[in-house]
Structures are given as C-alpha cells and as structure tokens.
PDB file of C-alpha atoms and ligand atoms in Angstrom:
ATOM      1  CA  MET A   1     123.860  74.522 149.381  1.00  0.00           C
ATOM      2  CA  SER A   2     125.840  77.734 149.614  1.00  0.00           C
ATOM      3  CA  GLY A   3     125.645  80.436 146.983  1.00  0.00           C
ATOM      4  CA  VAL A   4     127.595  80.847 143.767  1.00  0.00           C
ATOM      5  CA  LEU A   5     130.028  83.740 143.361  1.00  0.00           C
ATOM      6  CA  PHE A   6     129.227  85.084 139.934  1.00  0.00           C
ATOM      7  CA  VAL A   7     131.600  87.714 138.563  1.00  0.00           C
ATOM      8  CA  VAL A   8     130.600  89.627 135.457  1.00  0.00           C
ATOM      9  CA  SER A   9     133.140  91.869 133.753  1.00  0.00           C
ATOM     10  CA  GLY A  10     133.351  93.594 130.446  1.00  0.00           C
ATOM     11  CA  PRO A  11     134.252  96.918 128.941  1.00  0.00           C
ATOM     12  CA  SER A  12     132.447  99.997 130.127  1.00  0.00           C
ATOM     13  CA  GLY A  13     129.458 100.619 127.844  1.00  0.00           C
ATOM     14  CA  VAL A  14     129.131  96.969 126.778  1.00  0.00           C
ATOM     15  CA  GLY A  15     125.683  96.735 128.371  1.00  0.00           C
ATOM     16  CA  LYS A  16     126.485  94.801 131.546  1.00  0.00           C
ATOM     17  CA  SER A  17     124.006  96.679 133.739  1.00  0.00           C
ATOM     18  CA  SER A  18     121.123  96.063 131.327  1.00  0.00           C
ATOM     19  CA  ILE A  19     122.002  92.378 131.023  1.00  0.00           C
ATOM     20  CA  LEU A  20     122.378  92.011 134.779  1.00  0.00           C
ATOM     21  CA  ALA A  21     119.028  93.696 135.377  1.00  0.00           C
ATOM     22  CA  GLU A  22     117.450  90.942 133.206  1.00  0.00           C
ATOM     23  CA  VAL A  23     119.434  88.177 134.911  1.00  0.00           C
ATOM     24  CA  ARG A  24     118.306  89.429 138.304  1.00  0.00           C
ATOM     25  CA  LYS A  25     114.662  89.122 137.209  1.00  0.00           C
ATOM     26  CA  ALA A  26     115.242  85.408 136.562  1.00  0.00           C
ATOM     27  CA  VAL A  27     117.558  84.462 139.437  1.00  0.00           C
ATOM     28  CA  ASP A  28     117.619  85.739 142.984  1.00  0.00           C
ATOM     29  CA  PHE A  29     120.978  87.370 143.682  1.00  0.00           C
ATOM     30  CA  PHE A  30     122.636  89.423 146.324  1.00  0.00           C
ATOM     31  CA  PHE A  31     124.109  92.247 144.252  1.00  0.00           C
ATOM     32  CA  SER A  32     127.416  93.503 145.615  1.00  0.00           C
ATOM     33  CA  VAL A  33     127.230  97.312 145.695  1.00  0.00           C
ATOM     34  CA  SER A  34     130.715  98.678 145.112  1.00  0.00           C
ATOM     35  CA  MET A  35     132.392 101.685 146.616  1.00  0.00           C
ATOM     36  CA  THR A  36     133.768 104.201 144.131  1.00  0.00           C
ATOM     37  CA  THR A  37     135.443 107.598 143.961  1.00  0.00           C
ATOM     38  CA  ARG A  38     133.874 108.256 140.524  1.00  0.00           C
ATOM     39  CA  ASP A  39     131.324 111.082 140.260  1.00  0.00           C
ATOM     40  CA  ARG A  40     127.713 109.951 140.417  1.00  0.00           C
ATOM     41  CA  ARG A  41     125.925 109.954 137.045  1.00  0.00           C
ATOM     42  CA  PRO A  42     122.514 111.667 137.018  1.00  0.00           C
ATOM     43  CA  HIS A  43     120.422 108.457 137.053  1.00  0.00           C
ATOM     44  CA  GLU A  44     122.512 106.725 139.727  1.00  0.00           C
ATOM     45  CA  ILE A  45     121.456 106.311 143.350  1.00  0.00           C
ATOM     46  CA  ASP A  46     123.925 106.264 146.229  1.00  0.00           C
ATOM     47  CA  GLY A  47     123.786 102.904 147.994  1.00  0.00           C
ATOM     48  CA  VAL A  48     121.963 101.238 145.085  1.00  0.00           C
ATOM     49  CA  ASP A  49     124.293 101.597 142.094  1.00  0.00           C
ATOM     50  CA  TYR A  50     127.414 102.433 144.095  1.00  0.00           C
ATOM     51  CA  TRP A  51     128.499 103.882 147.381  1.00  0.00           C
ATOM     52  CA  PHE A  52     129.937 107.212 146.199  1.00  0.00           C
ATOM     53  CA  VAL A  53     132.818 108.291 148.429  1.00  0.00           C
ATOM     54  CA  ASN A  54     135.868 110.542 148.280  1.00  0.00           C
ATOM     55  CA  ARG A  55     139.437 109.247 148.021  1.00  0.00           C
ATOM     56  CA  SER A  56     140.218 109.552 151.708  1.00  0.00           C
ATOM     57  CA  VAL A  57     137.166 107.471 152.691  1.00  0.00           C
ATOM     58  CA  PHE A  58     138.120 104.877 150.062  1.00  0.00           C
ATOM     59  CA  GLU A  59     141.747 104.771 151.185  1.00  0.00           C
ATOM     60  CA  ALA A  60     140.673 104.379 154.804  1.00  0.00           C
ATOM     61  CA  ALA A  61     138.500 101.387 153.804  1.00  0.00           C
ATOM     62  CA  VAL A  62     141.503  99.823 152.014  1.00  0.00           C
ATOM     63  CA  ALA A  63     143.772 100.436 155.019  1.00  0.00           C
ATOM     64  CA  ALA A  64     141.189  98.876 157.355  1.00  0.00           C
ATOM     65  CA  GLY A  65     140.981  95.770 155.139  1.00  0.00           C
ATOM     66  CA  GLU A  66     137.288  96.376 154.508  1.00  0.00           C
ATOM     67  CA  LEU A  67     137.442  95.694 150.750  1.00  0.00           C
ATOM     68  CA  MET A  68     137.657  92.164 149.370  1.00  0.00           C
ATOM     69  CA  GLU A  69     139.126  93.504 146.130  1.00  0.00           C
ATOM     70  CA  TRP A  70     139.742  96.924 144.648  1.00  0.00           C
ATOM     71  CA  ALA A  71     141.279  98.505 141.569  1.00  0.00           C
ATOM     72  CA  GLU A  72     141.862 101.785 139.815  1.00  0.00           C
ATOM     73  CA  TYR A  73     139.955 102.173 136.567  1.00  0.00           C
ATOM     74  CA  GLY A  74     139.852 105.258 134.337  1.00  0.00           C
ATOM     75  CA  GLY A  75     141.441 107.381 137.085  1.00  0.00           C
ATOM     76  CA  ASN A  76     138.898 106.357 139.756  1.00  0.00           C
ATOM     77  CA  LEU A  77     138.985 103.785 142.539  1.00  0.00           C
ATOM     78  CA  TYR A  78     136.437 100.963 142.743  1.00  0.00           C
ATOM     79  CA  GLY A  79     136.155  98.258 145.387  1.00  0.00           C
ATOM     80  CA  THR A  80     133.912  95.593 146.906  1.00  0.00           C
ATOM     81  CA  PRO A  81     132.951  95.966 150.573  1.00  0.00           C
ATOM     82  CA  ARG A  82     133.729  92.609 152.161  1.00  0.00           C
ATOM     83  CA  ALA A  83     131.207  92.350 155.014  1.00  0.00           C
ATOM     84  CA  PRO A  84     127.954  92.363 152.972  1.00  0.00           C
ATOM     85  CA  VAL A  85     129.303  89.695 150.602  1.00  0.00           C
ATOM     86  CA  LEU A  86     130.405  87.388 153.409  1.00  0.00           C
ATOM     87  CA  ALA A  87     127.053  87.834 155.157  1.00  0.00           C
ATOM     88  CA  ALA A  88     125.177  86.954 151.941  1.00  0.00           C
ATOM     89  CA  LEU A  89     127.333  83.854 151.396  1.00  0.00           C
ATOM     90  CA  GLU A  90     126.651  82.751 154.953  1.00  0.00           C
ATOM     91  CA  ARG A  91     122.933  83.072 154.256  1.00  0.00           C
ATOM     92  CA  GLY A  92     123.504  80.780 151.246  1.00  0.00           C
ATOM     93  CA  GLU A  93     122.702  83.477 148.682  1.00  0.00           C
ATOM     94  CA  HIS A  94     124.279  83.761 145.240  1.00  0.00           C
ATOM     95  CA  VAL A  95     126.429  86.864 144.935  1.00  0.00           C
ATOM     96  CA  LEU A  96     126.740  88.880 141.760  1.00  0.00           C
ATOM     97  CA  PHE A  97     129.716  91.187 141.128  1.00  0.00           C
ATOM     98  CA  ASP A  98     129.942  93.723 138.312  1.00  0.00           C
ATOM     99  CA  ILE A  99     133.668  94.485 138.430  1.00  0.00           C
ATOM    100  CA  GLU A 100     136.587  95.063 136.070  1.00  0.00           C
ATOM    101  CA  ASN A 101     139.246  92.467 135.374  1.00  0.00           C
ATOM    102  CA  LYS A 102     141.858  93.298 138.029  1.00  0.00           C
ATOM    103  CA  GLY A 103     139.093  92.835 140.601  1.00  0.00           C
ATOM    104  CA  ALA A 104     137.894  89.664 138.878  1.00  0.00           C
ATOM    105  CA  GLN A 105     141.431  88.280 139.164  1.00  0.00           C
ATOM    106  CA  GLN A 106     141.468  89.048 142.912  1.00  0.00           C
ATOM    107  CA  ILE A 107     138.134  87.251 143.383  1.00  0.00           C
ATOM    108  CA  ARG A 108     139.499  84.292 141.394  1.00  0.00           C
ATOM    109  CA  ASP A 109     142.601  84.168 143.622  1.00  0.00           C
ATOM    110  CA  ALA A 110     140.499  84.165 146.795  1.00  0.00           C
ATOM    111  CA  TYR A 111     137.650  81.904 145.575  1.00  0.00           C
ATOM    112  CA  LYS A 112     138.814  79.473 142.940  1.00  0.00           C
ATOM    113  CA  HIS A 113     135.287  78.151 142.334  1.00  0.00           C
ATOM    114  CA  ALA A 114     133.915  81.591 141.474  1.00  0.00           C
ATOM    115  CA  VAL A 115     132.319  81.728 138.028  1.00  0.00           C
ATOM    116  CA  LEU A 116     133.827  84.466 135.866  1.00  0.00           C
ATOM    117  CA  VAL A 117     131.993  85.717 132.812  1.00  0.00           C
ATOM    118  CA  PHE A 118     133.244  88.321 130.340  1.00  0.00           C
ATOM    119  CA  VAL A 119     130.760  90.302 128.260  1.00  0.00           C
ATOM    120  CA  LEU A 120     132.001  91.198 124.784  1.00  0.00           C
ATOM    121  CA  PRO A 121     130.632  93.908 122.515  1.00  0.00           C
ATOM    122  CA  PRO A 122     129.718  92.768 118.986  1.00  0.00           C
ATOM    123  CA  SER A 123     132.694  94.939 117.859  1.00  0.00           C
ATOM    124  CA  LEU A 124     134.900  97.779 119.137  1.00  0.00           C
ATOM    125  CA  GLU A 125     133.131 100.167 116.732  1.00  0.00           C
ATOM    126  CA  GLU A 126     129.780  99.236 118.270  1.00  0.00           C
ATOM    127  CA  LEU A 127     131.216  99.769 121.761  1.00  0.00           C
ATOM    128  CA  GLU A 128     132.430 103.263 120.820  1.00  0.00           C
ATOM    129  CA  LEU A 129     128.996 104.063 119.398  1.00  0.00           C
ATOM    130  CA  ARG A 130     127.276 102.909 122.596  1.00  0.00           C
ATOM    131  CA  LEU A 131     129.615 104.980 124.779  1.00  0.00           C
ATOM    132  CA  HIS A 132     128.866 108.101 122.692  1.00  0.00           C
ATOM    133  CA  LYS A 133     125.115 107.400 122.750  1.00  0.00           C
ATOM    134  CA  ARG A 134     125.114 107.093 126.539  1.00  0.00           C
ATOM    135  CA  GLY A 135     126.022 110.795 126.549  1.00  0.00           C
ATOM    136  CA  ASP A 136     127.434 110.848 130.079  1.00  0.00           C
ATOM    137  CA  THR A 137     131.116 110.241 129.308  1.00  0.00           C
ATOM    138  CA  SER A 138     133.597 112.781 127.882  1.00  0.00           C
ATOM    139  CA  ASP A 139     135.447 112.080 124.597  1.00  0.00           C
ATOM    140  CA  GLU A 140     138.704 111.843 126.505  1.00  0.00           C
ATOM    141  CA  ASP A 141     137.184 109.328 128.901  1.00  0.00           C
ATOM    142  CA  ILE A 142     135.701 107.343 125.999  1.00  0.00           C
ATOM    143  CA  ALA A 143     139.137 107.104 124.350  1.00  0.00           C
ATOM    144  CA  ARG A 144     140.622 105.897 127.636  1.00  0.00           C
ATOM    145  CA  ARG A 145     137.871 103.331 128.153  1.00  0.00           C
ATOM    146  CA  LEU A 146     138.243 102.013 124.584  1.00  0.00           C
ATOM    147  CA  ALA A 147     141.972 101.497 125.073  1.00  0.00           C
ATOM    148  CA  VAL A 148     141.288  99.573 128.311  1.00  0.00           C
ATOM    149  CA  ALA A 149     138.559  97.564 126.535  1.00  0.00           C
ATOM    150  CA  GLN A 150     140.942  96.487 123.785  1.00  0.00           C
ATOM    151  CA  GLU A 151     143.419  95.169 126.327  1.00  0.00           C
ATOM    152  CA  GLN A 152     140.686  93.446 128.377  1.00  0.00           C
ATOM    153  CA  ILE A 153     139.269  91.700 125.315  1.00  0.00           C
ATOM    154  CA  ALA A 154     142.728  90.490 124.282  1.00  0.00           C
ATOM    155  CA  ASN A 155     143.303  88.890 127.703  1.00  0.00           C
ATOM    156  CA  ALA A 156     139.777  87.651 128.450  1.00  0.00           C
ATOM    157  CA  ALA A 157     140.327  84.011 127.490  1.00  0.00           C
ATOM    158  CA  GLU A 158     143.042  83.562 130.135  1.00  0.00           C
ATOM    159  CA  LEU A 159     141.022  84.641 133.135  1.00  0.00           C
ATOM    160  CA  TYR A 160     137.346  84.085 132.369  1.00  0.00           C
ATOM    161  CA  ASP A 161     135.409  80.827 132.367  1.00  0.00           C
ATOM    162  CA  PHE A 162     132.847  82.064 129.826  1.00  0.00           C
ATOM    163  CA  GLN A 163     132.496  84.838 127.255  1.00  0.00           C
ATOM    164  CA  VAL A 164     129.089  86.181 126.262  1.00  0.00           C
ATOM    165  CA  ILE A 165     128.593  88.484 123.286  1.00  0.00           C
ATOM    166  CA  ASN A 166     126.080  91.239 123.857  1.00  0.00           C
ATOM    167  CA  ASP A 167     124.351  91.268 120.479  1.00  0.00           C
ATOM    168  CA  SER A 168     120.988  91.378 122.178  1.00  0.00           C
ATOM    169  CA  ILE A 169     120.343  91.951 125.878  1.00  0.00           C
ATOM    170  CA  ALA A 170     117.686  89.222 126.076  1.00  0.00           C
ATOM    171  CA  THR A 171     119.933  86.592 124.477  1.00  0.00           C
ATOM    172  CA  ALA A 172     122.995  87.549 126.507  1.00  0.00           C
ATOM    173  CA  ALA A 173     120.936  87.487 129.726  1.00  0.00           C
ATOM    174  CA  ALA A 174     119.491  84.065 128.855  1.00  0.00           C
ATOM    175  CA  GLU A 175     123.023  82.758 128.228  1.00  0.00           C
ATOM    176  CA  MET A 176     124.153  84.053 131.600  1.00  0.00           C
ATOM    177  CA  VAL A 177     121.230  82.432 133.379  1.00  0.00           C
ATOM    178  CA  SER A 178     122.139  79.082 131.748  1.00  0.00           C
ATOM    179  CA  ILE A 179     125.751  79.490 132.851  1.00  0.00           C
ATOM    180  CA  LEU A 180     124.642  80.237 136.382  1.00  0.00           C
ATOM    181  CA  ILE A 181     122.285  77.266 136.568  1.00  0.00           C
ATOM    182  CA  ALA A 182     124.986  74.947 135.197  1.00  0.00           C
ATOM    183  CA  ALA A 183     127.537  76.336 137.688  1.00  0.00           C
ATOM    184  CA  HIS A 184     125.129  75.830 140.545  1.00  0.00           C
ATOM    185  CA  ASP A 185     124.363  72.264 139.473  1.00  0.00           C
ATOM    186  CA  GLN A 186     128.096  71.525 139.391  1.00  0.00           C
ATOM    187  CA  GLY A 187     128.460  72.864 142.923  1.00  0.00           C
ATOM    188  CA  CYS A 188     130.598  75.924 142.126  1.00  0.00           C
ATOM    189  CA  ALA A 189     130.338  77.759 145.395  1.00  0.00           C
TER     190      ALA A 189
HETATM  191  P1  5GP B   1     131.533 102.554 135.567  1.00  0.00           P
HETATM  192  O1  5GP B   1     132.334 103.764 135.986  1.00  0.00           O
HETATM  193  O2  5GP B   1     131.263 102.538 134.087  1.00  0.00           O
HETATM  194  O3  5GP B   1     130.313 102.348 136.408  1.00  0.00           O
HETATM  195  O4  5GP B   1     132.451 101.282 135.873  1.00  0.00           O
HETATM  196  C1  5GP B   1     133.752 101.209 135.368  1.00  0.00           C
HETATM  197  C2  5GP B   1     134.301  99.819 135.609  1.00  0.00           C
HETATM  198  O5  5GP B   1     134.494  99.592 137.005  1.00  0.00           O
HETATM  199  C3  5GP B   1     133.365  98.718 135.131  1.00  0.00           C
HETATM  200  O6  5GP B   1     134.133  97.812 134.373  1.00  0.00           O
HETATM  201  C4  5GP B   1     132.851  98.095 136.404  1.00  0.00           C
HETATM  202  O7  5GP B   1     132.581  96.716 136.221  1.00  0.00           O
HETATM  203  C5  5GP B   1     134.046  98.294 137.308  1.00  0.00           C
HETATM  204  N1  5GP B   1     133.724  98.197 138.738  1.00  0.00           N
HETATM  205  C6  5GP B   1     132.597  98.566 139.359  1.00  0.00           C
HETATM  206  N2  5GP B   1     132.664  98.291 140.670  1.00  0.00           N
HETATM  207  C7  5GP B   1     133.853  97.687 140.883  1.00  0.00           C
HETATM  208  C8  5GP B   1     134.509  97.122 142.045  1.00  0.00           C
HETATM  209  O8  5GP B   1     133.999  97.112 143.147  1.00  0.00           O
HETATM  210  N3  5GP B   1     135.734  96.599 141.855  1.00  0.00           N
HETATM  211  C9  5GP B   1     136.357  96.578 140.651  1.00  0.00           C
HETATM  212  N4  5GP B   1     137.540  96.005 140.590  1.00  0.00           N
HETATM  213  N5  5GP B   1     135.769  97.086 139.550  1.00  0.00           N
HETATM  214  C10 5GP B   1     134.546  97.639 139.667  1.00  0.00           C
END
C-alpha cells in the first residue's frame, strides 16, 4: 500500500514541531524538509529543520518547477521540494508536511486524498504567551503572526479534515496518531 500524505498546519507557536516529534516516534514518516528564505533560528539545523536559502535561490526553484507548493508567510518564502516527496511516495512511505494553509490548499488540490489536520491553540491568549516565551520572535513579528493565526483559525473548518487542540503535547500527538491510523486503514493515499 502506498503512503499517506499527512499535512499538519496551525499557527506559528502552536506547538506543531513538538507534537510532530512525538508523532514521529510512534509512526515512521518521511518528513518533508521545506525550503525557506527565513533566517535560521539558533537551534535549527540546515537540511534538517529547513533548507535555508536566499530569495534568488528560492525564486529559481519556483521558476524551475521544483516546488510542489509554496507560499509567502510573515514576509518570508516557504516551499516543499517536490523530488524528495515523490521519491518517498514511490517507496510507499507516509509523508508528513508541516506547512501553512495556502500550502495545505495546494496539496489538497493536487492530492485530494491527502489528510489535512489543523492544530489549534487552547486560546489566542495562550498562543501569544507561547510566542513570547519562545523568545526568538520580535514583538512586531508576533503581532503579525497572531493576526495570521486569527484568520487561519476562522477558516480552518473549510479546508481541514480534522482539528486537534494542543492542550497537551502527549494528547494532541496521540490524537494525530489515531487520525493517521484511521486514514491509512481507509486507504487515503
Ligand atoms: P516558522 O517560520 O515558524 O518555522 O514557520 C512559519 C510557517 O510556515 C508555519 O506555519 C509552517 O508550517 C509554514 N511552513 C513551513 N514550511 C513550509 C512550506 O514548505 N510550505 C508552506 N506553504 N508553509 C510552510
């Protein structure tokens, strides 16, 4: 059986990376490493968390059709390199995407059986607190990300198959694993 395309989106700071780290302990996934023009944060590793590139490299990849989806978010460009994903699918692996909602929509358009999950914060106040605590994002950037989050949350029901509230990382991760197993059993690939 071929792999499931599993798209996880949610506002920046909602805890997606922590949840996905737990999910990946339980289920074997090919994680799609995105390309971005955003500056690398201190703990991030090039080629593991993202491929960090400048705008001209990114734009060349778009022009060459090398990205399966891409979007601008918070003033930076983010996109999914196509070749590694297609190779993983051919090997029958599940593919996990951590992308924002314009990218999720593009994946949905190309692969209608993809499983789209939106991670919600317990509240917008809690999200703001988490973004401040993370300490690696400017106040201006936080305000921008909160405005985007509000819009994303309002539109989530239209695009996503499932919504998971991140009250606790363990519970949210367990919910995602159940969704994935159910999707796989139903042959969403
Ligand atoms: P951050 O800068 O906090 O790592 O990510 C900002 C947003 O960009 C997050 O919502 C993340 O899911 C999204 N993102 C990361 N990689 C991609 C990608 O390849 N494509 C799209 N469309 N969004 C991405």
